[in-house]
Short mmCIF file of C-alpha atoms and ligand atoms in Angstrom, two decimals:
data_model
loop_
_atom_site.label_atom_id
_atom_site.label_comp_id
_atom_site.label_asym_id
_atom_site.label_seq_id
_atom_site.Cartn_x
_atom_site.Cartn_y
_atom_site.Cartn_z
CA UNK A 1 -15.14 10.76 -10.83
CA UNK A 2 -18.56 11.78 -11.94
CA UNK A 3 -20.58 14.59 -10.42
CA UNK A 4 -22.49 12.00 -8.37
CA UNK A 5 -22.00 12.63 -4.65
CA UNK A 6 -18.97 10.65 -3.43
CA UNK A 7 -20.88 8.58 -0.86
CA UNK A 8 -23.44 7.43 -3.42
CA UNK A 9 -20.57 6.66 -5.80
CA UNK A 10 -18.96 4.50 -3.08
CA UNK A 11 -22.23 2.70 -2.39
CA UNK A 12 -22.57 1.92 -6.10
CA UNK A 13 -18.97 0.60 -6.18
CA UNK A 14 -19.57 -1.54 -3.06
CA UNK A 15 -22.70 -3.08 -4.62
CA UNK A 16 -20.78 -3.99 -7.77
CA UNK A 17 -17.93 -5.34 -5.63
CA UNK A 18 -20.34 -7.70 -3.86
CA UNK A 19 -21.72 -8.89 -7.21
CA UNK A 20 -18.31 -9.47 -8.81
CA UNK A 21 -16.63 -11.14 -5.82
CA UNK A 22 -19.68 -13.01 -4.56
CA UNK A 23 -18.78 -11.68 -1.11
CA UNK A 24 -21.74 -9.91 0.44
CA UNK A 25 -19.80 -7.98 3.07
CA UNK A 26 -16.17 -7.21 3.81
CA UNK A 27 -14.78 -6.61 7.29
CA UNK A 28 -11.26 -5.21 7.08
CA UNK A 29 -9.68 -3.25 4.23
CA UNK A 30 -6.01 -3.01 3.35
CA UNK A 31 -4.37 -0.59 0.94
CA UNK A 32 -0.97 -1.69 -0.32
CA UNK A 33 1.60 1.00 -1.02
CA UNK A 34 4.91 0.93 -2.86
CA UNK A 35 6.93 -2.11 -1.89
CA UNK A 36 4.05 -3.91 -0.16
CA UNK A 37 2.78 -6.06 -3.03
CA UNK A 38 5.12 -9.01 -2.32
CA UNK A 39 3.62 -9.23 1.19
CA UNK A 40 0.05 -9.84 0.05
CA UNK A 41 0.26 -13.60 -0.46
CA UNK A 42 0.88 -14.08 3.27
CA UNK A 43 -2.69 -12.93 3.90
CA UNK A 44 -4.17 -16.08 2.40
CA UNK A 45 -5.75 -17.32 -0.79
CA UNK A 46 -7.88 -15.05 -2.89
CA UNK A 47 -11.61 -15.73 -2.92
CA UNK A 48 -11.80 -13.41 -5.90
CA UNK A 49 -9.67 -10.85 -7.66
CA UNK A 50 -11.06 -8.11 -9.84
CA UNK A 51 -9.70 -5.13 -11.74
CA UNK A 52 -10.30 -1.82 -10.00
CA UNK A 53 -11.65 -0.53 -13.30
CA UNK A 54 -14.49 -3.07 -13.09
CA UNK A 55 -15.97 -0.94 -10.31
CA UNK A 56 -17.62 2.41 -10.94
CA UNK A 57 -15.51 5.41 -9.98
CA UNK A 58 -12.08 3.75 -10.19
CA UNK A 59 -9.40 4.54 -12.78
CA UNK A 60 -6.35 2.55 -13.88
CA UNK A 61 -3.21 2.27 -11.72
CA UNK A 62 -0.42 4.62 -12.72
CA UNK A 63 2.68 3.43 -10.86
CA UNK A 64 5.13 0.56 -11.44
CA UNK A 65 4.87 -1.85 -8.52
CA UNK A 66 1.19 -1.02 -8.09
CA UNK A 67 -1.24 -3.49 -9.59
CA UNK A 68 -4.71 -2.19 -10.41
CA UNK A 69 -6.44 -5.08 -8.68
CA UNK A 70 -8.69 -5.64 -5.73
CA UNK A 71 -8.45 -8.97 -3.95
CA UNK A 72 -10.99 -10.50 -1.61
CA UNK A 73 -9.41 -12.87 0.90
CA UNK A 74 -11.14 -14.99 3.52
CA UNK A 75 -9.21 -15.12 6.77
CA UNK A 76 -11.00 -17.20 9.38
CA UNK A 77 -14.56 -15.92 9.53
CA UNK A 78 -13.65 -12.53 8.10
CA UNK A 79 -13.40 -11.15 4.61
CA UNK A 80 -10.45 -8.92 3.80
CA UNK A 81 -10.70 -6.36 1.03
CA UNK A 82 -7.23 -5.71 -0.34
CA UNK A 83 -6.49 -2.86 -2.71
CA UNK A 84 -3.27 -3.76 -4.50
CA UNK A 85 -2.85 -0.18 -5.67
CA UNK A 86 -4.05 3.31 -4.85
CA UNK A 87 -4.81 6.52 -6.67
CA UNK A 88 -2.28 9.17 -5.67
CA UNK A 89 -2.98 12.84 -5.14
CA UNK A 90 -0.26 13.71 -7.69
CA UNK A 91 -2.21 12.00 -10.49
CA UNK A 92 -4.39 15.08 -10.55
CA UNK A 93 -7.68 13.16 -10.64
CA UNK A 94 -8.93 15.03 -7.60
CA UNK A 95 -9.17 14.25 -3.92
CA UNK A 96 -12.47 12.38 -4.32
CA UNK A 97 -10.74 9.87 -6.60
CA UNK A 98 -7.93 9.42 -4.04
CA UNK A 99 -10.36 8.42 -1.28
CA UNK A 100 -12.96 6.58 -3.37
CA UNK A 101 -11.46 3.18 -2.40
CA UNK A 102 -11.70 4.15 1.27
CA UNK A 103 -15.34 5.13 0.97
CA UNK A 104 -16.02 2.01 -1.07
CA UNK A 105 -14.46 -0.13 1.70
CA UNK A 106 -16.64 1.60 4.28
CA UNK A 107 -19.73 1.08 2.12
CA UNK A 108 -18.75 -2.59 1.73
CA UNK A 109 -18.92 -2.99 5.50
CA UNK A 110 -15.30 -2.54 6.60
CA UNK A 111 -14.92 -1.23 10.15
CA UNK A 112 -11.12 -1.12 10.11
CA UNK A 113 -8.52 -0.24 7.50
CA UNK A 114 -4.80 -0.82 7.23
CA UNK A 115 -3.10 1.88 5.18
CA UNK A 116 0.41 1.02 4.05
CA UNK A 117 2.95 2.98 2.06
CA UNK A 118 6.55 3.13 1.01
CA UNK A 119 8.32 6.28 2.13
CA UNK A 120 11.53 8.04 2.97
CA UNK A 121 12.83 7.83 6.54
CA UNK A 122 14.43 10.65 8.50
CA UNK A 123 15.33 9.05 11.78
CA UNK A 124 18.93 8.13 12.49
CA UNK A 125 19.41 4.39 12.47
CA UNK A 126 16.38 3.51 10.34
CA UNK A 127 17.26 1.16 7.49
CA UNK A 128 15.62 0.64 4.09
CA UNK A 129 13.23 -2.30 4.40
CA UNK A 130 12.17 -1.36 7.91
CA UNK A 131 8.46 -1.06 8.81
CA UNK A 132 7.44 1.88 11.01
CA UNK A 133 4.02 2.46 12.60
CA UNK A 134 2.45 5.82 11.77
CA UNK A 135 1.66 7.61 15.03
CA UNK A 136 0.27 10.80 13.50
CA UNK A 137 0.52 12.80 10.29
CA UNK A 138 1.14 16.21 8.79
CA UNK A 139 -0.86 16.81 5.62
CA UNK A 140 1.04 19.17 3.33
CA UNK A 141 -1.25 18.70 0.34
CA UNK A 142 -3.20 21.81 1.29
CA UNK A 143 -6.49 20.03 0.86
CA UNK A 144 -9.02 17.69 2.47
CA UNK A 145 -11.23 14.90 1.14
CA UNK A 146 -14.09 16.30 3.21
CA UNK A 147 -16.36 18.85 1.62
CA UNK A 148 -18.55 21.24 3.55
CA UNK A 149 -18.77 22.22 7.21
CA UNK A 150 -18.00 18.78 8.62
CA UNK A 151 -15.37 19.37 11.32
CA UNK A 152 -14.03 15.84 11.66
CA UNK A 153 -11.88 15.24 14.76
CA UNK A 154 -8.43 13.79 14.01
CA UNK A 155 -7.25 13.09 17.56
CA UNK A 156 -5.76 9.57 17.77
CA UNK A 157 -6.37 9.20 14.03
CA UNK A 158 -3.97 6.25 13.91
CA UNK A 159 -5.51 3.87 16.44
CA UNK A 160 -3.44 3.53 19.63
CA UNK A 161 -5.11 0.15 20.13
CA UNK A 162 -3.96 -1.20 16.78
CA UNK A 163 -0.46 0.24 17.21
CA UNK A 164 -0.14 -1.48 20.58
CA UNK A 165 -1.30 -4.70 18.94
CA UNK A 166 1.45 -4.40 16.34
CA UNK A 167 4.09 -3.79 18.99
CA UNK A 168 2.92 -6.89 20.83
CA UNK A 169 3.45 -8.88 17.65
CA UNK A 170 6.81 -7.21 16.97
CA UNK A 171 8.28 -5.28 19.93
CA UNK A 172 11.07 -3.91 17.71
CA UNK A 173 8.61 -1.75 15.72
CA UNK A 174 9.26 1.98 15.94
CA UNK A 175 6.72 4.78 15.36
CA UNK A 176 6.89 8.04 13.48
CA UNK A 177 4.95 11.04 12.22
CA UNK A 178 4.23 10.77 8.49
CA UNK A 179 4.45 13.91 6.37
CA UNK A 180 2.58 13.83 3.07
CA UNK A 181 4.09 16.00 0.36
CA UNK A 182 2.08 16.49 -2.85
CA UNK A 183 4.75 14.87 -5.11
CA UNK A 184 5.33 13.38 -7.60
CA UNK A 185 8.86 14.75 -7.28
CA UNK A 186 10.76 13.71 -4.19
CA UNK A 187 11.70 16.37 -1.64
CA UNK A 188 14.75 18.54 -1.81
CA UNK A 189 17.18 18.00 1.05
CA UNK A 190 16.01 21.36 2.44
CA UNK A 191 12.39 20.16 2.41
CA UNK A 192 13.42 16.99 4.21
CA UNK A 193 15.07 19.14 6.90
CA UNK A 194 11.86 21.19 7.06
CA UNK A 195 9.81 18.02 7.58
CA UNK A 196 12.11 17.15 10.45
CA UNK A 197 11.78 20.59 12.03
CA UNK A 198 7.99 20.25 11.77
CA UNK A 199 8.12 17.04 13.76
CA UNK A 200 8.05 14.46 10.97
CA UNK A 201 10.14 11.30 10.62
CA UNK A 202 8.57 9.79 7.48
CA UNK A 203 8.06 11.51 4.12
CA UNK A 204 5.76 10.26 1.40
CA UNK A 205 3.07 11.03 -1.16
CA UNK A 206 -0.02 9.23 0.15
CA UNK A 207 -2.01 8.05 3.16
CA UNK A 208 -3.05 11.25 4.99
CA UNK A 209 -6.07 12.05 2.80
CA UNK A 210 -7.13 8.40 2.96
CA UNK A 211 -6.83 8.36 6.75
CA UNK A 212 -8.99 11.48 7.00
CA UNK A 213 -11.69 9.93 4.80
CA UNK A 214 -11.50 6.69 6.79
CA UNK A 215 -11.97 8.60 10.05
CA UNK A 216 -14.91 10.48 8.56
CA UNK A 217 -16.39 7.07 7.65
CA UNK A 218 -15.90 5.86 11.23
CA UNK A 219 -13.27 3.22 10.52
CA UNK A 220 -10.47 2.26 12.90
CA UNK A 221 -7.17 3.06 11.20
CA UNK A 222 -3.76 1.42 11.26
CA UNK A 223 -0.97 3.08 9.25
CA UNK A 224 2.28 1.30 8.50
CA UNK A 225 5.12 2.76 6.48
CA UNK A 226 7.84 0.73 4.87
CA UNK A 227 10.95 2.89 4.92
CA UNK A 228 12.26 2.09 1.47
CA UNK A 229 14.90 4.79 1.29
CA UNK A 230 16.61 7.33 3.48
CA UNK A 231 14.98 10.71 2.77
CA UNK A 232 16.72 12.89 0.18
CA UNK A 233 20.08 14.26 1.27
CA UNK A 234 20.56 11.74 4.07
CA UNK A 235 22.31 8.95 2.19
CA UNK A 236 24.52 10.93 -0.19
CA UNK A 237 22.84 9.12 -3.13
CA UNK A 238 20.01 10.23 -5.44
CA UNK A 239 16.60 8.59 -4.93
CA UNK A 240 15.11 6.15 -7.40
CA UNK A 241 11.96 4.05 -7.60
CA UNK A 242 13.85 0.78 -8.14
CA UNK A 243 15.31 0.84 -4.63
CA UNK A 244 11.75 1.15 -3.40
CA UNK A 245 10.68 -2.03 -5.14
CA UNK A 246 13.86 -3.82 -4.02
CA UNK A 247 13.28 -2.87 -0.38
CA UNK A 248 9.77 -4.30 -0.66
CA UNK A 249 10.99 -7.60 -2.05
CA UNK A 250 13.64 -7.91 0.63
CA UNK A 251 11.16 -7.15 3.42
CA UNK A 252 8.20 -9.12 2.03
CA UNK A 253 8.13 -11.95 4.53
CA UNK A 254 8.43 -9.63 7.53
CA UNK A 255 5.70 -7.34 6.19
CA UNK A 256 3.47 -10.26 5.24
CA UNK A 257 3.82 -11.84 8.67
CA UNK A 258 3.07 -8.57 10.42
CA UNK A 259 0.03 -7.84 8.26
CA UNK A 260 -1.52 -11.27 8.54
CA UNK A 261 -0.99 -11.44 12.31
CA UNK A 262 -2.37 -8.00 13.03
CA UNK A 263 -5.37 -8.46 10.75
CA UNK A 264 -6.24 -11.73 12.50
CA UNK A 265 -6.30 -9.89 15.85
CA UNK A 266 -8.20 -6.73 14.86
I1 LIG B 1 8.76 4.83 -1.72
O1 LIG B 1 11.62 9.73 0.02
C1 LIG B 1 8.97 6.75 -1.35
N1 LIG B 1 7.96 7.57 -1.53
N2 LIG B 1 7.81 12.14 -0.77
N3 LIG B 1 9.75 10.93 -0.37
C2 LIG B 1 8.44 10.98 -0.78
N4 LIG B 1 7.78 9.92 -1.19
C3 LIG B 1 8.42 8.76 -1.18
C4 LIG B 1 9.74 8.62 -0.79
C5 LIG B 1 10.45 9.77 -0.36
N5 LIG B 1 10.07 7.34 -0.91
#
């Protein structure tokens, strides 16, 4: 990111987005995490798809299973802005780079955002491939996307209204507190136990900084985790990224159905 202030940078990116997609204004943003890419086609046909690097302030995607694209999809009378990848905190590009897509979405007109991720699950009985609504978070990155004396309130950060909407669509959906570790290494089994003691049920490497920036921008936030693996030490097996991608493929139609239904109701 340049030394331009991050809100001006987002406005510049949103202006370029409108030019490149031909879509003046977007209404709802979605960020797809690990394992979520196969679900995107359920949202509808792309009006336009661009490379993130075509917009100012974005850098190339760094993770397998993340595509560095942004798709504009028309659903009914609304335009969805779908980020097929994200910048992670562990890439070391700085917090402003992590939340630049969020601020760009806000500058493009989005009033709601769906943040998805793949993560480890702590709760007994949860299975890989299971979606879980994020009810709250614990940010263990030690940092914030907000600079200066702006004391943003994070009560009900993950919209109770949107969570209730999801549970109406799928009453079997469970909820959990998401704990963001800095990564990129997975947790030790002791750290997973710590996350549990702290009140967490989901462990991952994204989402919390984005949610904070989205709240600052005034957006309504829905967070959905795809439990792609049991958290370290719980399954007796080492963790690997392939199981993450497999869980996404296996769960694609469920995730796609959930996303498209909830977005149509927001
Ligand atoms: I996918 O078990 C995925 N991302 N920190 N721990 C952390 N991040 C993850 C995990 C996990 N699974």
